Short mmCIF file of C-alpha atoms in Angstrom, two decimals:
data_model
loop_
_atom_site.label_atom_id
_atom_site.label_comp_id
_atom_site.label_asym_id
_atom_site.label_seq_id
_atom_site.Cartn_x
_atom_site.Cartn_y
_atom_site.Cartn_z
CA UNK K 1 -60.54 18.13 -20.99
CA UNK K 2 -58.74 18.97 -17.92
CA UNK K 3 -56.39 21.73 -18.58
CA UNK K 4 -52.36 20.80 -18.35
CA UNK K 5 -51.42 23.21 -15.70
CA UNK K 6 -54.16 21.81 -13.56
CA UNK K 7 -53.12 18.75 -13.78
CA UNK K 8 -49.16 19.48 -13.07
CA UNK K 9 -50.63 21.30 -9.87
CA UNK K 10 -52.64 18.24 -8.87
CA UNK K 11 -49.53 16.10 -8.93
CA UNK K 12 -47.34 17.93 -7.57
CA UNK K 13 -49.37 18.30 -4.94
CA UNK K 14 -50.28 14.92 -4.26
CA UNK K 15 -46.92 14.31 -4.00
CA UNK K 16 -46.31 16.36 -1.23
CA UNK K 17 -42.51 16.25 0.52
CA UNK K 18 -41.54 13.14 -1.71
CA UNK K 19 -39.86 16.04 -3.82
CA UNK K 20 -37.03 16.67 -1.69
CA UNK K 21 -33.96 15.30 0.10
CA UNK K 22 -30.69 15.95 0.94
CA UNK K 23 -29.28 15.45 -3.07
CA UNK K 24 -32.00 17.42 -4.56
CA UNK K 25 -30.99 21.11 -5.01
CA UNK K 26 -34.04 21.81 -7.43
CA UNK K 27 -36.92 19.92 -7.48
CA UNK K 28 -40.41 19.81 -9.63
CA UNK K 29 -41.21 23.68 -11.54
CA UNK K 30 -38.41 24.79 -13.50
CA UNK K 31 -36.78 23.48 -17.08
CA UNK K 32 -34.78 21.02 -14.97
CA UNK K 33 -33.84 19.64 -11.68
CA UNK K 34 -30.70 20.44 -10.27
CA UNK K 35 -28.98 17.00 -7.74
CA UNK K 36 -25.95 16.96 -5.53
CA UNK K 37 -24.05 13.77 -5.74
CA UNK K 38 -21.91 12.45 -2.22
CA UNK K 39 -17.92 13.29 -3.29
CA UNK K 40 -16.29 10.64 -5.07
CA UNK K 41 -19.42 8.72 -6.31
CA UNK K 42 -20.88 7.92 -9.64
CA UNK K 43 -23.87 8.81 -11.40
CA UNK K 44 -26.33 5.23 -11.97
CA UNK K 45 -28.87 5.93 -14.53
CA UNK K 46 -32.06 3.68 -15.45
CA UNK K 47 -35.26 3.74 -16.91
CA UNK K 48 -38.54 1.26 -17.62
CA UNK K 49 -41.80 2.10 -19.45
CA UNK K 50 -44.79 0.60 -18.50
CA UNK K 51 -47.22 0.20 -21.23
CA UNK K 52 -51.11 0.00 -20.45
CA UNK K 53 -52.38 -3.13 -20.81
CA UNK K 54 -49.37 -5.04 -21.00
CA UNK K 55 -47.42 -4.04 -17.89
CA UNK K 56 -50.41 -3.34 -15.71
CA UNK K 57 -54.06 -3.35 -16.24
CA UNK K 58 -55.78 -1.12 -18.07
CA UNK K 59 -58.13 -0.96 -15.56
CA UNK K 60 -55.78 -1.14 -12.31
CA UNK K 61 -55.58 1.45 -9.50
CA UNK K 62 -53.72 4.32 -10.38
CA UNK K 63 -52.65 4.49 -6.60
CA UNK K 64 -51.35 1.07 -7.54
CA UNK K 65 -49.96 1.82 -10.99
CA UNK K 66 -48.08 4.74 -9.15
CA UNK K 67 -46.39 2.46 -6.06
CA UNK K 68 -45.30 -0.22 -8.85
CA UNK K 69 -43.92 2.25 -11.46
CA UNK K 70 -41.47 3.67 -9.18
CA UNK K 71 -41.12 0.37 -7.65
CA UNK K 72 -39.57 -1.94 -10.86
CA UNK K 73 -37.16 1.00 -11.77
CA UNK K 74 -35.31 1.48 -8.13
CA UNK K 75 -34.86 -2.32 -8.40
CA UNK K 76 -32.51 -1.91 -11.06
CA UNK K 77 -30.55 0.61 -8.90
CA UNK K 78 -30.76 -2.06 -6.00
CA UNK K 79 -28.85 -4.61 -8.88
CA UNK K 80 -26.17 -2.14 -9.63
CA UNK K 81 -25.45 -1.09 -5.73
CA UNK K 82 -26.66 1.84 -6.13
CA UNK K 83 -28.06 4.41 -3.18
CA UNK K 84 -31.42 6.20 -4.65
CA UNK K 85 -30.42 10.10 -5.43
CA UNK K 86 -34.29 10.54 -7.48
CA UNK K 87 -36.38 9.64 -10.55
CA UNK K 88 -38.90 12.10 -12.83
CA UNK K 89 -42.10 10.59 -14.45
CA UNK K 90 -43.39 11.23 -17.68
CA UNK K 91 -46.90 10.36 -17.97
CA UNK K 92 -48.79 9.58 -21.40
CA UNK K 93 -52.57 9.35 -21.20
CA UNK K 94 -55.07 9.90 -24.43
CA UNK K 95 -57.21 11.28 -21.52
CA UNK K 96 -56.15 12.31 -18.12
CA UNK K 97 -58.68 13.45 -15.17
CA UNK K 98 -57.62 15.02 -12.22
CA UNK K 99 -58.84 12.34 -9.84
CA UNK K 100 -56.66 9.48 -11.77
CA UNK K 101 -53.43 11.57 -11.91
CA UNK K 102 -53.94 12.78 -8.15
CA UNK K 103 -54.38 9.10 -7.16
CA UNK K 104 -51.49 7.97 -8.66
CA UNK K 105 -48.88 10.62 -7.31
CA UNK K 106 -50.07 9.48 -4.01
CA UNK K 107 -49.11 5.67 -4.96
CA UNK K 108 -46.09 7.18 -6.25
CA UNK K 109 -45.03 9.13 -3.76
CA UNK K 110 -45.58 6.21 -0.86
CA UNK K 111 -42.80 4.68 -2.56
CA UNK K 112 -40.70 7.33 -2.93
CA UNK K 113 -40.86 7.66 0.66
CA UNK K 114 -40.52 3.82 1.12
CA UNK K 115 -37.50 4.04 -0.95
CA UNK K 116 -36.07 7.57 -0.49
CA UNK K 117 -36.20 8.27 -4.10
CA UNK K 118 -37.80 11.58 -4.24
CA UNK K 119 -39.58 12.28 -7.96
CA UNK K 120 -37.95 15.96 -8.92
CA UNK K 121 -39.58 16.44 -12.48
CA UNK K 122 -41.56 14.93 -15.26
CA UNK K 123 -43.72 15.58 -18.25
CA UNK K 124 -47.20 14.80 -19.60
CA UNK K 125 -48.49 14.39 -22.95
CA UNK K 126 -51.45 12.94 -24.76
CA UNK K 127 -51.30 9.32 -27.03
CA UNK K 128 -51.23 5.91 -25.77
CA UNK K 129 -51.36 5.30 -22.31
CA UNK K 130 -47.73 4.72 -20.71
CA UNK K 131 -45.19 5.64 -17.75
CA UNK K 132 -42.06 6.36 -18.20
CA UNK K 133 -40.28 6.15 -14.87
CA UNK K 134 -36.05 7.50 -15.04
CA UNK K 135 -34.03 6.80 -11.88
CA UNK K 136 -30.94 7.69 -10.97
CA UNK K 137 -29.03 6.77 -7.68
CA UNK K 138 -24.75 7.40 -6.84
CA UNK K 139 -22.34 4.73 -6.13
CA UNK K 140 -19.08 5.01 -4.87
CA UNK K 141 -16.54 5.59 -7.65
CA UNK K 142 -15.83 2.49 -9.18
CA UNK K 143 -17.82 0.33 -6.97
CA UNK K 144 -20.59 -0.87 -8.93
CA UNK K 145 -22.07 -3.97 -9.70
CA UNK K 146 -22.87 -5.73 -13.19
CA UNK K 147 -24.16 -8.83 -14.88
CA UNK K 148 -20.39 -9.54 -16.31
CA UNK K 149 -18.12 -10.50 -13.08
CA UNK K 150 -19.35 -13.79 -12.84
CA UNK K 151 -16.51 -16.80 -12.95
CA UNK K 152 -16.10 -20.32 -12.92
CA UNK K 153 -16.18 -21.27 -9.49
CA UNK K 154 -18.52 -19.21 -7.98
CA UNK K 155 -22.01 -19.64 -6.53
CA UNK K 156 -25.16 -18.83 -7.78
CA UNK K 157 -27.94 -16.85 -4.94
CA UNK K 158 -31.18 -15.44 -5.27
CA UNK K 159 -32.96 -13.48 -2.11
CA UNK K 160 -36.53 -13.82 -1.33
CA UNK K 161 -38.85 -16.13 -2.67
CA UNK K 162 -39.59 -16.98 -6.72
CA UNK K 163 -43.33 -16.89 -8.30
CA UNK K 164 -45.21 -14.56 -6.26
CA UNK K 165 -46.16 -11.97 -8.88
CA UNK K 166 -46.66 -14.69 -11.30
CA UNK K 167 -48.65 -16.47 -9.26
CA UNK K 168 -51.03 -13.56 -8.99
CA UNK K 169 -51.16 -12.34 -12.46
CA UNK K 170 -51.89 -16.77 -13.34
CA UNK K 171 -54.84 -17.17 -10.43
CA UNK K 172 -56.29 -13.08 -11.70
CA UNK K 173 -55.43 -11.86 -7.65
CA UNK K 174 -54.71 -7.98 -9.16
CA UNK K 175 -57.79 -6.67 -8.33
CA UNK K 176 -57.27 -3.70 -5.52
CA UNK K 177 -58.75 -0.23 -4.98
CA UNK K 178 -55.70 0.75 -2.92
CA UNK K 179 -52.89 0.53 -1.26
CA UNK K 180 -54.20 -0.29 1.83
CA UNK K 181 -56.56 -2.76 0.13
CA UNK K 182 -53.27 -5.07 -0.40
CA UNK K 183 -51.92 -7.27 2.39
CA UNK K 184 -47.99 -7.12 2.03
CA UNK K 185 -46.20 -10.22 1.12
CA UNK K 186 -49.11 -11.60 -0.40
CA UNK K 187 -48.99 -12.95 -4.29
CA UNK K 188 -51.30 -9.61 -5.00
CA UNK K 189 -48.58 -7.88 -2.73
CA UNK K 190 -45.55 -9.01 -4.72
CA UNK K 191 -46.95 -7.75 -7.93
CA UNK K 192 -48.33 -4.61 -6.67
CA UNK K 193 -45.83 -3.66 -3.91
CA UNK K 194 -42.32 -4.96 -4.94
CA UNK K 195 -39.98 -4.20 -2.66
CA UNK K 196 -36.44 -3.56 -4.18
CA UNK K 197 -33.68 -4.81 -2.54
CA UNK K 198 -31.65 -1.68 -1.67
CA UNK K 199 -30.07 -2.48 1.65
CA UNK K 200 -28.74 -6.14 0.02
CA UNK K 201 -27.26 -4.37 -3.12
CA UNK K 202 -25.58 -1.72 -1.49
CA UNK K 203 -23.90 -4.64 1.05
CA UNK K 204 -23.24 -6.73 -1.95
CA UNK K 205 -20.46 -4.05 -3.27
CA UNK K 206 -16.77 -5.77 -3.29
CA UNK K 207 -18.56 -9.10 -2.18
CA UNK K 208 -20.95 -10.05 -5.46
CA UNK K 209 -19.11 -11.11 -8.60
CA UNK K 210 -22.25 -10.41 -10.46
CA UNK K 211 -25.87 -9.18 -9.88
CA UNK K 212 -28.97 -8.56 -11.81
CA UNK K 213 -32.40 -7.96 -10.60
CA UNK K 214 -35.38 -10.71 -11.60
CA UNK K 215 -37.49 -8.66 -13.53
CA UNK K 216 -37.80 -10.83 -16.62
CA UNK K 217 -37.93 -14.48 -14.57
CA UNK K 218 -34.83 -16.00 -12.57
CA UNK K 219 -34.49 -18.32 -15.83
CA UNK K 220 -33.86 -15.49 -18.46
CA UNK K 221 -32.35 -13.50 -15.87
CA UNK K 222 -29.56 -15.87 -14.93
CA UNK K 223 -29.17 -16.56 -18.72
CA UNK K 224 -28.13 -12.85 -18.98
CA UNK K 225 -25.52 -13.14 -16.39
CA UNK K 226 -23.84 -16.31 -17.59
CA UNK K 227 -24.23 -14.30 -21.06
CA UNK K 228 -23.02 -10.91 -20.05
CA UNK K 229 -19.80 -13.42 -18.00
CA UNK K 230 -19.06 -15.54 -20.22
CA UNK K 231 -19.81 -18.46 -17.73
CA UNK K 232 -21.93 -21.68 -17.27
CA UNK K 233 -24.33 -23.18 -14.07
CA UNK K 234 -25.61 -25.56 -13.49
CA UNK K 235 -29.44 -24.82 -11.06
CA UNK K 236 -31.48 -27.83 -9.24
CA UNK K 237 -34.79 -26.11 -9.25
CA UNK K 238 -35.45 -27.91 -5.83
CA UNK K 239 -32.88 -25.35 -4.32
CA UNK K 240 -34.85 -22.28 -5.44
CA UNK K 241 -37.44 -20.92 -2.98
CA UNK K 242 -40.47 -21.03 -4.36
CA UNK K 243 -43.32 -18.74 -3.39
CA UNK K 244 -45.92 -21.02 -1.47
CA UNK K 245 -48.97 -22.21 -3.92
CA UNK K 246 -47.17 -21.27 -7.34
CA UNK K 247 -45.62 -24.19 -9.49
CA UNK K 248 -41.64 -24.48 -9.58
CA UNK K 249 -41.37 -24.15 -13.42
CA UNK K 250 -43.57 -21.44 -13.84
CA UNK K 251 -42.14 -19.66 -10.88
CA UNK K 252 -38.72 -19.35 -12.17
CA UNK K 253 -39.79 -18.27 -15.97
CA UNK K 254 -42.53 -15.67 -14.26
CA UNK K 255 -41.40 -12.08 -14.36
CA UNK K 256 -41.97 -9.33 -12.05
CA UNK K 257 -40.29 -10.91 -8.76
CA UNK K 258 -37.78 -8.14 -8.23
CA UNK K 259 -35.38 -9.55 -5.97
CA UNK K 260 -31.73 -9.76 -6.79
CA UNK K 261 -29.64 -13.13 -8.53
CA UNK K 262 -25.86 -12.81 -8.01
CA UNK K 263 -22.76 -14.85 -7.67
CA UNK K 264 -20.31 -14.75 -5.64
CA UNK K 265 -16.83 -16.33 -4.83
CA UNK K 266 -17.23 -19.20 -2.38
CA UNK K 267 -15.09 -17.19 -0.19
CA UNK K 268 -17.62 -14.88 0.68
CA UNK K 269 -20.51 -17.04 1.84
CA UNK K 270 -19.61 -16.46 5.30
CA UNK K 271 -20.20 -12.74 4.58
CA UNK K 272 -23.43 -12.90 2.60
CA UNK K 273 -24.77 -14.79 5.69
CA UNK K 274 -24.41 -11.95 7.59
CA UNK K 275 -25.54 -10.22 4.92
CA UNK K 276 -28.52 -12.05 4.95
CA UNK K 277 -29.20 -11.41 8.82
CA UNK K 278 -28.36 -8.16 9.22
CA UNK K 279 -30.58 -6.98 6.12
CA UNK K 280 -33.65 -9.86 7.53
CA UNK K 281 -33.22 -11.28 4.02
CA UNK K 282 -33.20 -14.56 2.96
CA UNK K 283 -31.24 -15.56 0.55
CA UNK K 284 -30.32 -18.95 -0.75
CA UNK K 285 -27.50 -20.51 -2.37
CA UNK K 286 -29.37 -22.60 -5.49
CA UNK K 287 -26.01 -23.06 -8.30
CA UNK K 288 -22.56 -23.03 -9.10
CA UNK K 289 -20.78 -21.69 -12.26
CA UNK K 290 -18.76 -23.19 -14.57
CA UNK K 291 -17.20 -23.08 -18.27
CA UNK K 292 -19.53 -24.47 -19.66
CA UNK K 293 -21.72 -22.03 -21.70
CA UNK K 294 -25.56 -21.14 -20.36
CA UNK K 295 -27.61 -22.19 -17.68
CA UNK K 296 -28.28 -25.94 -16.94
CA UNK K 297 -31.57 -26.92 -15.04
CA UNK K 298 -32.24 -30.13 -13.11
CA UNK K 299 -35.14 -31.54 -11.01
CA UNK K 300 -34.54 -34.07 -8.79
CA UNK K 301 -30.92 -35.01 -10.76
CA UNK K 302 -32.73 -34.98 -14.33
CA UNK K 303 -31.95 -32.46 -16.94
CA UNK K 304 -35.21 -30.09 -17.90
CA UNK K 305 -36.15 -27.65 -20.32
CA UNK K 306 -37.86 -24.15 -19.45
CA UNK K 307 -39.94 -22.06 -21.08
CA UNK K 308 -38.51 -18.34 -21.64
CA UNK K 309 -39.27 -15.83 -19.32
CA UNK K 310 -40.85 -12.37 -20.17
CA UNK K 311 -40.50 -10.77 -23.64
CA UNK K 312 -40.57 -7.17 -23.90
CA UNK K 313 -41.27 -7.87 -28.05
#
């Protein structure tokens, strides 16, 4: 069994100068890391596990595993508005070489370079195989963004395209020895190589009503912002881009998309074009909110029913 303090070494480094920035004042090797925040800005605080087996093969790449762990978790600082400060990684294995932990601090630290979210700590123990991925990013004080916002009268966006990652995970693309093995923008690529949407969320302060990032599927994921508002809308699932090849209703109930929903007064669509262009992002208007309670789905003018997206239980 390889011995602990090996393997620390090994990760650390792999990861190489994705320890440090300008908001880290103590990085990996001591009890704790020490971060500067910007004046006037609040600490944002998430965190995801990733369970073998049921939130990435049990046989995947751990250069792969690394890149997407990271990945899913700055997403949720892209929803809130959030600029990445850092994230530590605690890593569970029941066995743990040297060669799978130094492959996956490389995938890891791509994206914290990608993403300028350097990893400053972490932990490792034996039992079940899981990651445990905590990020935390600033925001100016009193500037961020939430599911509850949302009113009556406001549209309904989503950037990027729907279905890619559940396209790949239906048709069994995943399989990858690498990083560089993966074309970008591909249905493998948008499982394995999310990219948040940082630049959008941080543009989106004072101009979104409401945001949330479409982890779970666009159709539970709007749910929870008409939920968390206390609002209605009403979708036409011909107005949601679809990722080319995957089917409309199972795009918008697949998980793992990782771009951003939010609303916004009609007010600002002028803005959230230039938004849009400025950031090269699309993003498409595809509802409007009401009082009435939950989301509504049509195709082609007719009512429809959905399937739920992913269940964590």
């Amino acid at each position: 069994m390889t011995d602990e303090f090996d393997l620390i070494a090994t990760i650390v480094d792999a990861l190489g100068d994705a320890t440090t920035s300008e908001n880290v004042v103590l990085g990996p090797g001591d009890d704790a890391a020490v971060l500067r925040l910007p004046p006037a800005h609040e600490l944002v605080v998430s965190t995801d596990t990733l369970v073998e087996g049921r939130h990435y093969p049990a046989d995947a790449s751990p250069e792969l595993v690394g890149y997407r762990a990271l990945a899913v978790s700055v997403s949720d600082l892209a929803a809130m508005g959030a600029e990445p400060v850092a994230a530590v990684v605690s890593l569970t294995a029941k066995r743990l070489t040297e060669r799978w932990a130094g492959a996956f601090a490389r995938g890891i630290a791509e994206a914290a370079r990608a993403f300028q979210t350097p990893i400053v700590g972490g932990n490792l123990a034996r039992g079940d195989a899981n990651i445990c991925v905590a990020v935390h990013g600033s925001v100016p004080q009193g500037e961020s963004l939430t599911r509850a916002g949302a009113r009556a009268g406001d549209d309904l966006y989503v950037t990027g395209q729907i279905g890619g990652a559940g396209l790949a995970l239906r048709s069994g693309l995943l399989k990858a020895q690498s990083i560089s093995d993966v074309e970008p923008g591909s249905a493998q690529g948008r499982y394995w190589l999310p990219q948040p949407r940082l630049a959008v969320g941080q543009r989106l302060r004072g101009v979104a009503s409401a945001t949330i990032d479409v982890s779970d599927g666009l159709a539970s994921d709007v749910e929870h912002i008409c939920d968390a508002s206390g609002v209605g809308c009403d979708i036409d699932l011909g107005d949601v881009p679809v990722f080319p090849g995957s089917d409309p209703t199972a795009a918008v109930c697949a998980g793992d998309d990782y771009e951003l929903a939010f609303t916004a007064s009609r007010t600002h669509a002028p803005a959230i074009r230039v938004i849009a262009r400025e950031t090269d992002t699309p993003i498409h208007r595809i509802g409007s909110l009401d009082d009435a309670p939950g989301a509504r789905w049509r195709q082609g003018g007719k009512p429809i029913s959905l399937a739920g997206g992913f269940r964590h239980f």
